[in-house]
Amino acid sequence: MSPRGRLIVLAFGGTGLAVLFILAALGLPGFGGTSHPYGQRTLPNAVARHTPNVISSINFDQRAFDTLGEELILMASALAAVVILRTVRAEQEDAAGEHSYGPAQVYDALRLTGYLLLPVTLMTGVYIVAHGYLSPGGGFQGGVILGSAIHLIYLSGDYPALARIRPIPVFEAGEALAAGAFVILALGFAGQVTAMNAVVGLEVGCAVVLTLAKFFEQALLVRKQT
């Protein structure tokens, strides 16, 4: 597409977004009134679901379709990053000969700290996911913690050690299964806050691992000297 065509598409999309935003803003209730339509709906529904965390009730019950869209966007973004980075790596290897991953040089204090923090971080992630219906947190936040925790192995050791405990096909399958489970829950069983938190945590964790894995492969791959 030519630069002129891109500008036309951008102007068309921006105009449509501005019109929708203005119409939505005009439809909002006034500030300072006695009518609070959102509060009047969200709080009773959260209580009906036995969910003290009203935010989780909104995400997984009252606006479950919006969260479903976010989940699919997350999955598509992770897959796109994996495909693009995989192609770049193949091009680099083809163009520059033999490659390998450099040796790890880790201080003992850092290695010990990483090993100690790994189980604590994993438990924290599980707690955040499991108690998302009750306290601040949930699948999105807990999934990021879980996906990041695995990479403490890299800080404590080296890349081959991380690769051994992080089989990419398993995480690819996990992300796909979690996304499918969330679609089923959102379409047929909306309001199951605990179960939806769990599958969101699984999908986010797998997406973080997959994306970081491809970036690690790009950043840590070194060319062997001949």
C-alpha atoms as an extended CHARMM CRD file, in Angstrom:
* protein
*
       226  EXT
         1         1  MET       CA              0.0000000000        0.0000000000        0.0000000000  PROA      1               0.0000000000
         2         2  SER       CA              1.2880000000        3.4430000000       -0.8830000000  PROA      2               0.0000000000
         3         3  PRO       CA              1.9340000000        6.1090000000        1.7930000000  PROA      3               0.0000000000
         4         4  ARG       CA             -1.0860000000        8.0390000000        0.5240000000  PROA      4               0.0000000000
         5         5  GLY       CA             -3.2930000000        4.9770000000        0.8640000000  PROA      5               0.0000000000
         6         6  ARG       CA             -2.0530000000        4.3910000000        4.4110000000  PROA      6               0.0000000000
         7         7  LEU       CA             -2.8900000000        7.9670000000        5.3520000000  PROA      7               0.0000000000
         8         8  ILE       CA             -6.3960000000        7.5770000000        3.9370000000  PROA      8               0.0000000000
         9         9  VAL       CA             -6.9450000000        4.3690000000        5.9490000000  PROA      9               0.0000000000
        10        10  LEU       CA             -5.5650000000        6.0570000000        9.0730000000  PROA      10              0.0000000000
        11        11  ALA       CA             -7.8040000000        9.1030000000        8.5990000000  PROA      11              0.0000000000
        12        12  PHE       CA            -10.8640000000        6.9000000000        8.0320000000  PROA      12              0.0000000000
        13        13  GLY       CA            -10.2060000000        4.7940000000       11.0900000000  PROA      13              0.0000000000
        14        14  GLY       CA             -9.3290000000        7.7850000000       13.2730000000  PROA      14              0.0000000000
        15        15  THR       CA            -12.4870000000        9.6210000000       12.2800000000  PROA      15              0.0000000000
        16        16  GLY       CA            -14.6560000000        6.6160000000       13.0540000000  PROA      16              0.0000000000
        17        17  LEU       CA            -12.9700000000        6.1340000000       16.4300000000  PROA      17              0.0000000000
        18        18  ALA       CA            -13.4160000000        9.8300000000       17.2920000000  PROA      18              0.0000000000
        19        19  VAL       CA            -17.1290000000        9.7190000000       16.4280000000  PROA      19              0.0000000000
        20        20  LEU       CA            -17.6950000000        6.6100000000       18.5550000000  PROA      20              0.0000000000
        21        21  PHE       CA            -15.7410000000        8.1200000000       21.4470000000  PROA      21              0.0000000000
        22        22  ILE       CA            -17.7340000000       11.3540000000       21.3830000000  PROA      22              0.0000000000
        23        23  LEU       CA            -21.0610000000        9.5040000000       21.2210000000  PROA      23              0.0000000000
        24        24  ALA       CA            -20.0240000000        7.2980000000       24.1370000000  PROA      24              0.0000000000
        25        25  ALA       CA            -18.8460000000       10.2830000000       26.1830000000  PROA      25              0.0000000000
        26        26  LEU       CA            -22.1260000000       12.1190000000       25.5890000000  PROA      26              0.0000000000
        27        27  GLY       CA            -24.0280000000        9.0850000000       26.8270000000  PROA      27              0.0000000000
        28        28  LEU       CA            -22.2170000000        8.9420000000       30.1670000000  PROA      28              0.0000000000
        29        29  PRO       CA            -24.1990000000        9.9060000000       33.2890000000  PROA      29              0.0000000000
        30        30  GLY       CA            -23.4300000000       13.2930000000       34.8130000000  PROA      30              0.0000000000
        31        31  PHE       CA            -20.9310000000       13.7090000000       37.6230000000  PROA      31              0.0000000000
        32        32  GLY       CA            -22.1590000000       14.2780000000       41.1400000000  PROA      32              0.0000000000
        33        33  GLY       CA            -25.7070000000       12.9970000000       40.6260000000  PROA      33              0.0000000000
        34        34  THR       CA            -27.6460000000       10.5880000000       42.7300000000  PROA      34              0.0000000000
        35        35  SER       CA            -27.8770000000        7.9820000000       39.9750000000  PROA      35              0.0000000000
        36        36  HSD       CA            -24.9750000000        5.5000000000       39.8210000000  PROA      36              0.0000000000
        37        37  PRO       CA            -26.0030000000        2.9200000000       37.2110000000  PROA      37              0.0000000000
        38        38  TYR       CA            -22.6680000000        1.1080000000       37.1510000000  PROA      38              0.0000000000
        39        39  GLY       CA            -22.4100000000        0.7760000000       40.9130000000  PROA      39              0.0000000000
        40        40  GLN       CA            -26.0240000000       -0.2970000000       41.1410000000  PROA      40              0.0000000000
        41        41  ARG       CA            -25.3270000000       -3.1560000000       38.7350000000  PROA      41              0.0000000000
        42        42  THR       CA            -21.7920000000       -4.2410000000       39.5540000000  PROA      42              0.0000000000
        43        43  LEU       CA            -22.0480000000       -4.5820000000       43.3210000000  PROA      43              0.0000000000
        44        44  PRO       CA            -25.2030000000       -6.7600000000       43.4210000000  PROA      44              0.0000000000
        45        45  ASN       CA            -23.8270000000       -8.9910000000       40.6640000000  PROA      45              0.0000000000
        46        46  ALA       CA            -20.5120000000       -9.4200000000       42.4680000000  PROA      46              0.0000000000
        47        47  VAL       CA            -22.3410000000      -10.3450000000       45.6590000000  PROA      47              0.0000000000
        48        48  ALA       CA            -24.5200000000      -12.7920000000       43.7210000000  PROA      48              0.0000000000
        49        49  ARG       CA            -21.3680000000      -14.5250000000       42.4440000000  PROA      49              0.0000000000
        50        50  HSD       CA            -19.8490000000      -14.5970000000       45.9320000000  PROA      50              0.0000000000
        51        51  THR       CA            -16.9240000000      -12.5760000000       44.5970000000  PROA      51              0.0000000000
        52        52  PRO       CA            -15.6150000000       -9.9290000000       46.9950000000  PROA      52              0.0000000000
        53        53  ASN       CA            -13.2410000000       -8.7060000000       44.2760000000  PROA      53              0.0000000000
        54        54  VAL       CA            -15.6470000000       -6.6180000000       42.2060000000  PROA      54              0.0000000000
        55        55  ILE       CA            -13.0280000000       -6.0770000000       39.4980000000  PROA      55              0.0000000000
        56        56  SER       CA            -12.8120000000       -9.8210000000       38.8420000000  PROA      56              0.0000000000
        57        57  SER       CA            -16.5980000000      -10.0290000000       38.7540000000  PROA      57              0.0000000000
        58        58  ILE       CA            -16.6890000000       -7.2970000000       36.1220000000  PROA      58              0.0000000000
        59        59  ASN       CA            -13.9140000000       -8.8810000000       34.0370000000  PROA      59              0.0000000000
        60        60  PHE       CA            -15.2140000000      -12.4490000000       34.0350000000  PROA      60              0.0000000000
        61        61  ASP       CA            -18.9550000000      -11.9920000000       34.3650000000  PROA      61              0.0000000000
        62        62  GLN       CA            -20.4490000000       -8.6200000000       33.4860000000  PROA      62              0.0000000000
        63        63  ARG       CA            -18.0510000000       -7.8910000000       30.6290000000  PROA      63              0.0000000000
        64        64  ALA       CA            -16.8820000000      -11.4200000000       29.8660000000  PROA      64              0.0000000000
        65        65  PHE       CA            -17.1810000000      -10.8490000000       26.1110000000  PROA      65              0.0000000000
        66        66  ASP       CA            -14.7370000000       -7.9330000000       26.3080000000  PROA      66              0.0000000000
        67        67  THR       CA            -12.2940000000      -10.1000000000       28.2380000000  PROA      67              0.0000000000
        68        68  LEU       CA            -12.7320000000      -12.8160000000       25.6160000000  PROA      68              0.0000000000
        69        69  GLY       CA            -11.6120000000      -10.3370000000       22.9710000000  PROA      69              0.0000000000
        70        70  GLU       CA             -8.5990000000       -9.3900000000       25.0710000000  PROA      70              0.0000000000
        71        71  GLU       CA             -7.6630000000      -13.0500000000       25.4310000000  PROA      71              0.0000000000
        72        72  LEU       CA             -7.7840000000      -13.6330000000       21.6950000000  PROA      72              0.0000000000
        73        73  ILE       CA             -5.7500000000      -10.4850000000       21.0680000000  PROA      73              0.0000000000
        74        74  LEU       CA             -3.1450000000      -11.7230000000       23.5430000000  PROA      74              0.0000000000
        75        75  MET       CA             -2.9210000000      -15.1070000000       21.8460000000  PROA      75              0.0000000000
        76        76  ALA       CA             -2.6540000000      -13.5430000000       18.3840000000  PROA      76              0.0000000000
        77        77  SER       CA              0.0520000000      -11.1390000000       19.5640000000  PROA      77              0.0000000000
        78        78  ALA       CA              2.1380000000      -13.9120000000       21.1110000000  PROA      78              0.0000000000
        79        79  LEU       CA              1.8390000000      -16.0650000000       17.9800000000  PROA      79              0.0000000000
        80        80  ALA       CA              2.7850000000      -13.1340000000       15.7440000000  PROA      80              0.0000000000
        81        81  ALA       CA              5.8790000000      -12.3980000000       17.8540000000  PROA      81              0.0000000000
        82        82  VAL       CA              6.9220000000      -16.0410000000       17.7470000000  PROA      82              0.0000000000
        83        83  VAL       CA              6.5090000000      -16.2820000000       13.9670000000  PROA      83              0.0000000000
        84        84  ILE       CA              8.3830000000      -13.0380000000       13.2620000000  PROA      84              0.0000000000
        85        85  LEU       CA             11.2870000000      -13.7960000000       15.6070000000  PROA      85              0.0000000000
        86        86  ARG       CA             11.5810000000      -17.3620000000       14.3160000000  PROA      86              0.0000000000
        87        87  THR       CA             11.9560000000      -16.0500000000       10.7720000000  PROA      87              0.0000000000
        88        88  VAL       CA             14.5910000000      -13.5010000000       11.7870000000  PROA      88              0.0000000000
        89        89  ARG       CA             16.6290000000      -16.1570000000       13.5740000000  PROA      89              0.0000000000
        90        90  ALA       CA             16.5800000000      -18.4550000000       10.5520000000  PROA      90              0.0000000000
        91        91  GLU       CA             17.7940000000      -15.6280000000        8.3400000000  PROA      91              0.0000000000
        92        92  GLN       CA             20.6640000000      -14.8190000000       10.7080000000  PROA      92              0.0000000000
        93        93  GLU       CA             21.7740000000      -18.4380000000       10.9230000000  PROA      93              0.0000000000
        94        94  ASP       CA             21.6820000000      -18.8900000000        7.1720000000  PROA      94              0.0000000000
        95        95  ALA       CA             23.7190000000      -15.7440000000        6.5960000000  PROA      95              0.0000000000
        96        96  ALA       CA             26.3920000000      -16.0230000000        9.2630000000  PROA      96              0.0000000000
        97        97  GLY       CA             27.4260000000      -19.6560000000        9.6200000000  PROA      97              0.0000000000
        98        98  GLU       CA             27.4980000000      -21.7580000000       12.7800000000  PROA      98              0.0000000000
        99        99  HSD       CA             26.0040000000      -20.4100000000       15.9890000000  PROA      99              0.0000000000
       100       100  SER       CA             25.7530000000      -21.4540000000       19.6300000000  PROA      100             0.0000000000
       101       101  TYR       CA             24.7770000000      -20.0820000000       23.0110000000  PROA      101             0.0000000000
       102       102  GLY       CA             27.5860000000      -18.5000000000       24.9650000000  PROA      102             0.0000000000
       103       103  PRO       CA             28.8680000000      -19.9410000000       28.2490000000  PROA      103             0.0000000000
       104       104  ALA       CA             27.2820000000      -18.6610000000       31.4410000000  PROA      104             0.0000000000
       105       105  GLN       CA             29.3600000000      -16.6930000000       33.9460000000  PROA      105             0.0000000000
       106       106  VAL       CA             27.2300000000      -16.3610000000       37.0620000000  PROA      106             0.0000000000
       107       107  TYR       CA             28.3680000000      -15.3320000000       40.5160000000  PROA      107             0.0000000000
       108       108  ASP       CA             27.5980000000      -17.8640000000       43.2320000000  PROA      108             0.0000000000
       109       109  ALA       CA             25.5380000000      -15.3140000000       45.1820000000  PROA      109             0.0000000000
       110       110  LEU       CA             23.3560000000      -14.6320000000       42.1480000000  PROA      110             0.0000000000
       111       111  ARG       CA             22.9970000000      -18.3390000000       41.4230000000  PROA      111             0.0000000000
       112       112  LEU       CA             21.9170000000      -19.0560000000       45.0140000000  PROA      112             0.0000000000
       113       113  THR       CA             19.5060000000      -16.1090000000       45.0460000000  PROA      113             0.0000000000
       114       114  GLY       CA             17.8690000000      -17.2960000000       41.8600000000  PROA      114             0.0000000000
       115       115  TYR       CA             17.3880000000      -20.8250000000       43.1660000000  PROA      115             0.0000000000
       116       116  LEU       CA             15.8920000000      -19.5050000000       46.4140000000  PROA      116             0.0000000000
       117       117  LEU       CA             13.5450000000      -17.0800000000       44.6830000000  PROA      117             0.0000000000
       118       118  LEU       CA             12.2620000000      -19.5700000000       42.1120000000  PROA      118             0.0000000000
       119       119  PRO       CA              9.8760000000      -21.5570000000       44.3680000000  PROA      119             0.0000000000
       120       120  VAL       CA              8.8080000000      -18.3980000000       46.2090000000  PROA      120             0.0000000000
       121       121  THR       CA              7.9790000000      -16.6200000000       42.9620000000  PROA      121             0.0000000000
       122       122  LEU       CA              6.0910000000      -19.6170000000       41.5960000000  PROA      122             0.0000000000
       123       123  MET       CA              4.0430000000      -19.8870000000       44.7800000000  PROA      123             0.0000000000
       124       124  THR       CA              3.3150000000      -16.1570000000       44.6600000000  PROA      124             0.0000000000
       125       125  GLY       CA              2.0570000000      -16.4950000000       41.0890000000  PROA      125             0.0000000000
       126       126  VAL       CA             -0.1980000000      -19.4220000000       41.9820000000  PROA      126             0.0000000000
       127       127  TYR       CA             -1.5420000000      -17.4920000000       44.9690000000  PROA      127             0.0000000000
       128       128  ILE       CA             -2.3170000000      -14.4180000000       42.8730000000  PROA      128             0.0000000000
       129       129  VAL       CA             -4.2040000000      -16.5390000000       40.3280000000  PROA      129             0.0000000000
       130       130  ALA       CA             -6.0480000000      -18.6930000000       42.8680000000  PROA      130             0.0000000000
       131       131  HSD       CA             -7.2090000000      -15.7660000000       44.9990000000  PROA      131             0.0000000000
       132       132  GLY       CA             -8.1340000000      -13.4830000000       42.1160000000  PROA      132             0.0000000000
       133       133  TYR       CA            -11.8130000000      -13.7750000000       42.9780000000  PROA      133             0.0000000000
       134       134  LEU       CA            -11.1190000000      -12.6810000000       46.5610000000  PROA      134             0.0000000000
       135       135  SER       CA             -8.2930000000      -10.1450000000       46.5720000000  PROA      135             0.0000000000
       136       136  PRO       CA             -6.5130000000       -7.8270000000       44.1320000000  PROA      136             0.0000000000
       137       137  GLY       CA             -4.8330000000       -9.7990000000       41.3830000000  PROA      137             0.0000000000
       138       138  GLY       CA             -6.1080000000      -12.5650000000       39.1670000000  PROA      138             0.0000000000
       139       139  GLY       CA             -5.1370000000      -14.4800000000       36.0620000000  PROA      139             0.0000000000
       140       140  PHE       CA             -3.5120000000      -11.6310000000       34.1750000000  PROA      140             0.0000000000
       141       141  GLN       CA             -1.2070000000      -10.5550000000       36.9870000000  PROA      141             0.0000000000
       142       142  GLY       CA             -0.5130000000      -14.0550000000       38.2690000000  PROA      142             0.0000000000
       143       143  GLY       CA              0.2230000000      -15.3340000000       34.7630000000  PROA      143             0.0000000000
       144       144  VAL       CA              2.8960000000      -12.6950000000       34.2570000000  PROA      144             0.0000000000
       145       145  ILE       CA              4.5200000000      -13.6780000000       37.5620000000  PROA      145             0.0000000000
       146       146  LEU       CA              4.4430000000      -17.3850000000       36.6850000000  PROA      146             0.0000000000
       147       147  GLY       CA              5.8310000000      -16.8350000000       33.1920000000  PROA      147             0.0000000000
       148       148  SER       CA              8.6140000000      -14.6190000000       34.5060000000  PROA      148             0.0000000000
       149       149  ALA       CA              9.5180000000      -16.9020000000       37.4110000000  PROA      149             0.0000000000
       150       150  ILE       CA             10.7350000000      -19.6860000000       35.1450000000  PROA      150             0.0000000000
       151       151  HSD       CA             13.4000000000      -17.3800000000       33.7730000000  PROA      151             0.0000000000
       152       152  LEU       CA             15.0650000000      -17.2070000000       37.1600000000  PROA      152             0.0000000000
       153       153  ILE       CA             16.6640000000      -20.4630000000       36.0100000000  PROA      153             0.0000000000
       154       154  TYR       CA             18.5210000000      -18.4740000000       33.3870000000  PROA      154             0.0000000000
       155       155  LEU       CA             19.7850000000      -15.9900000000       35.9690000000  PROA      155             0.0000000000
       156       156  SER       CA             20.8950000000      -18.8650000000       38.1880000000  PROA      156             0.0000000000
       157       157  GLY       CA             22.5000000000      -21.0020000000       35.5330000000  PROA      157             0.0000000000
       158       158  ASP       CA             22.6580000000      -20.7180000000       31.8020000000  PROA      158             0.0000000000
       159       159  TYR       CA             20.4750000000      -20.8360000000       28.7430000000  PROA      159             0.0000000000
       160       160  PRO       CA             20.6800000000      -24.6280000000       28.1490000000  PROA      160             0.0000000000
       161       161  ALA       CA             19.4340000000      -25.1830000000       31.7140000000  PROA      161             0.0000000000
       162       162  LEU       CA             16.4680000000      -22.9300000000       31.0270000000  PROA      162             0.0000000000
       163       163  ALA       CA             15.7670000000      -24.6300000000       27.7020000000  PROA      163             0.0000000000
       164       164  ARG       CA             15.6560000000      -28.0640000000       29.3480000000  PROA      164             0.0000000000
       165       165  ILE       CA             12.8360000000      -27.1400000000       31.7400000000  PROA      165             0.0000000000
       166       166  ARG       CA             10.9530000000      -25.0060000000       29.2340000000  PROA      166             0.0000000000
       167       167  PRO       CA              9.8640000000      -27.1950000000       26.3050000000  PROA      167             0.0000000000
       168       168  ILE       CA              8.3660000000      -24.7800000000       23.8030000000  PROA      168             0.0000000000
       169       169  PRO       CA              5.7930000000      -27.2310000000       22.3050000000  PROA      169             0.0000000000
       170       170  VAL       CA              4.3100000000      -27.8030000000       25.7580000000  PROA      170             0.0000000000
       171       171  PHE       CA              3.8000000000      -24.0910000000       26.3300000000  PROA      171             0.0000000000
       172       172  GLU       CA              2.4120000000      -23.6250000000       22.8260000000  PROA      172             0.0000000000
       173       173  ALA       CA             -0.1420000000      -26.3420000000       23.5080000000  PROA      173             0.0000000000
       174       174  GLY       CA             -0.8840000000      -24.8860000000       26.9300000000  PROA      174             0.0000000000
       175       175  GLU       CA             -1.6280000000      -21.4700000000       25.5250000000  PROA      175             0.0000000000
       176       176  ALA       CA             -3.9280000000      -22.8840000000       22.8490000000  PROA      176             0.0000000000
       177       177  LEU       CA             -5.8040000000      -25.1050000000       25.3100000000  PROA      177             0.0000000000
       178       178  ALA       CA             -6.2220000000      -22.2510000000       27.7930000000  PROA      178             0.0000000000
       179       179  ALA       CA             -7.5290000000      -19.9260000000       25.0870000000  PROA      179             0.0000000000
       180       180  GLY       CA            -10.0120000000      -22.5750000000       23.9460000000  PROA      180             0.0000000000
       181       181  ALA       CA            -11.1550000000      -23.2090000000       27.5150000000  PROA      181             0.0000000000
       182       182  PHE       CA            -11.7010000000      -19.5030000000       28.0780000000  PROA      182             0.0000000000
       183       183  VAL       CA            -13.8050000000      -19.2430000000       24.9160000000  PROA      183             0.0000000000
       184       184  ILE       CA            -16.0170000000      -22.0980000000       26.1530000000  PROA      184             0.0000000000
       185       185  LEU       CA            -16.3580000000      -20.5620000000       29.6150000000  PROA      185             0.0000000000
       186       186  ALA       CA            -17.0810000000      -17.0650000000       28.2860000000  PROA      186             0.0000000000
       187       187  LEU       CA            -19.7190000000      -18.2580000000       25.8360000000  PROA      187             0.0000000000
       188       188  GLY       CA            -21.3890000000      -20.8890000000       27.9580000000  PROA      188             0.0000000000
       189       189  PHE       CA            -20.4900000000      -20.4400000000       31.5970000000  PROA      189             0.0000000000
       190       190  ALA       CA            -19.7850000000      -16.7430000000       32.1610000000  PROA      190             0.0000000000
       191       191  GLY       CA            -19.5030000000      -15.8650000000       35.8160000000  PROA      191             0.0000000000
       192       192  GLN       CA            -17.2490000000      -18.7750000000       36.7980000000  PROA      192             0.0000000000
       193       193  VAL       CA            -14.7120000000      -16.3340000000       38.1800000000  PROA      193             0.0000000000
       194       194  THR       CA            -12.3470000000      -18.8770000000       39.7300000000  PROA      194             0.0000000000
       195       195  ALA       CA            -12.1730000000      -21.1200000000       36.6650000000  PROA      195             0.0000000000
       196       196  MET       CA            -11.7860000000      -18.1800000000       34.2780000000  PROA      196             0.0000000000
       197       197  ASN       CA             -9.0290000000      -16.7340000000       36.4290000000  PROA      197             0.0000000000
       198       198  ALA       CA             -7.2080000000      -20.0540000000       36.2510000000  PROA      198             0.0000000000
       199       199  VAL       CA             -7.3320000000      -20.3990000000       32.4690000000  PROA      199             0.0000000000
       200       200  VAL       CA             -6.3610000000      -16.7540000000       32.0020000000  PROA      200             0.0000000000
       201       201  GLY       CA             -3.3780000000      -17.2910000000       34.2890000000  PROA      201             0.0000000000
       202       202  LEU       CA             -2.3590000000      -20.3410000000       32.2610000000  PROA      202             0.0000000000
       203       203  GLU       CA             -2.6780000000      -18.5580000000       28.9400000000  PROA      203             0.0000000000
       204       204  VAL       CA             -0.8630000000      -15.4100000000       30.0650000000  PROA      204             0.0000000000
       205       205  GLY       CA              1.9230000000      -17.4510000000       31.6540000000  PROA      205             0.0000000000
       206       206  CYS       CA              2.4140000000      -19.5260000000       28.5010000000  PROA      206             0.0000000000
       207       207  ALA       CA              2.3270000000      -16.4100000000       26.3070000000  PROA      207             0.0000000000
       208       208  VAL       CA              5.0010000000      -14.7120000000       28.4220000000  PROA      208             0.0000000000
       209       209  VAL       CA              7.2070000000      -17.8040000000       28.2850000000  PROA      209             0.0000000000
       210       210  LEU       CA              6.8410000000      -18.1740000000       24.5050000000  PROA      210             0.0000000000
       211       211  THR       CA              7.5350000000      -14.5180000000       23.7730000000  PROA      211             0.0000000000
       212       212  LEU       CA             10.5410000000      -14.3310000000       26.0980000000  PROA      212             0.0000000000
       213       213  ALA       CA             11.8490000000      -17.6080000000       24.6840000000  PROA      213             0.0000000000
       214       214  LYS       CA             12.0550000000      -16.1550000000       21.2010000000  PROA      214             0.0000000000
       215       215  PHE       CA             13.6700000000      -12.9580000000       22.4270000000  PROA      215             0.0000000000
       216       216  PHE       CA             16.1930000000      -15.0190000000       24.4040000000  PROA      216             0.0000000000
       217       217  GLU       CA             17.0120000000      -17.0350000000       21.3080000000  PROA      217             0.0000000000
       218       218  GLN       CA             17.6620000000      -13.8370000000       19.4070000000  PROA      218             0.0000000000
       219       219  ALA       CA             19.6480000000      -12.0700000000       22.1170000000  PROA      219             0.0000000000
       220       220  LEU       CA             21.7910000000      -14.9830000000       23.3410000000  PROA      220             0.0000000000
       221       221  LEU       CA             22.6660000000      -16.6120000000       20.0210000000  PROA      221             0.0000000000
       222       222  VAL       CA             26.3230000000      -15.9390000000       19.2570000000  PROA      222             0.0000000000
       223       223  ARG       CA             28.3650000000      -16.6870000000       16.1720000000  PROA      223             0.0000000000
       224       224  LYS       CA             31.1700000000      -19.2010000000       16.5430000000  PROA      224             0.0000000000
       225       225  GLN       CA             34.6210000000      -17.9810000000       15.6000000000  PROA      225             0.0000000000
       226       226  THR       CA             36.2890000000      -19.8920000000       12.7680000000  PROA      226             0.0000000000
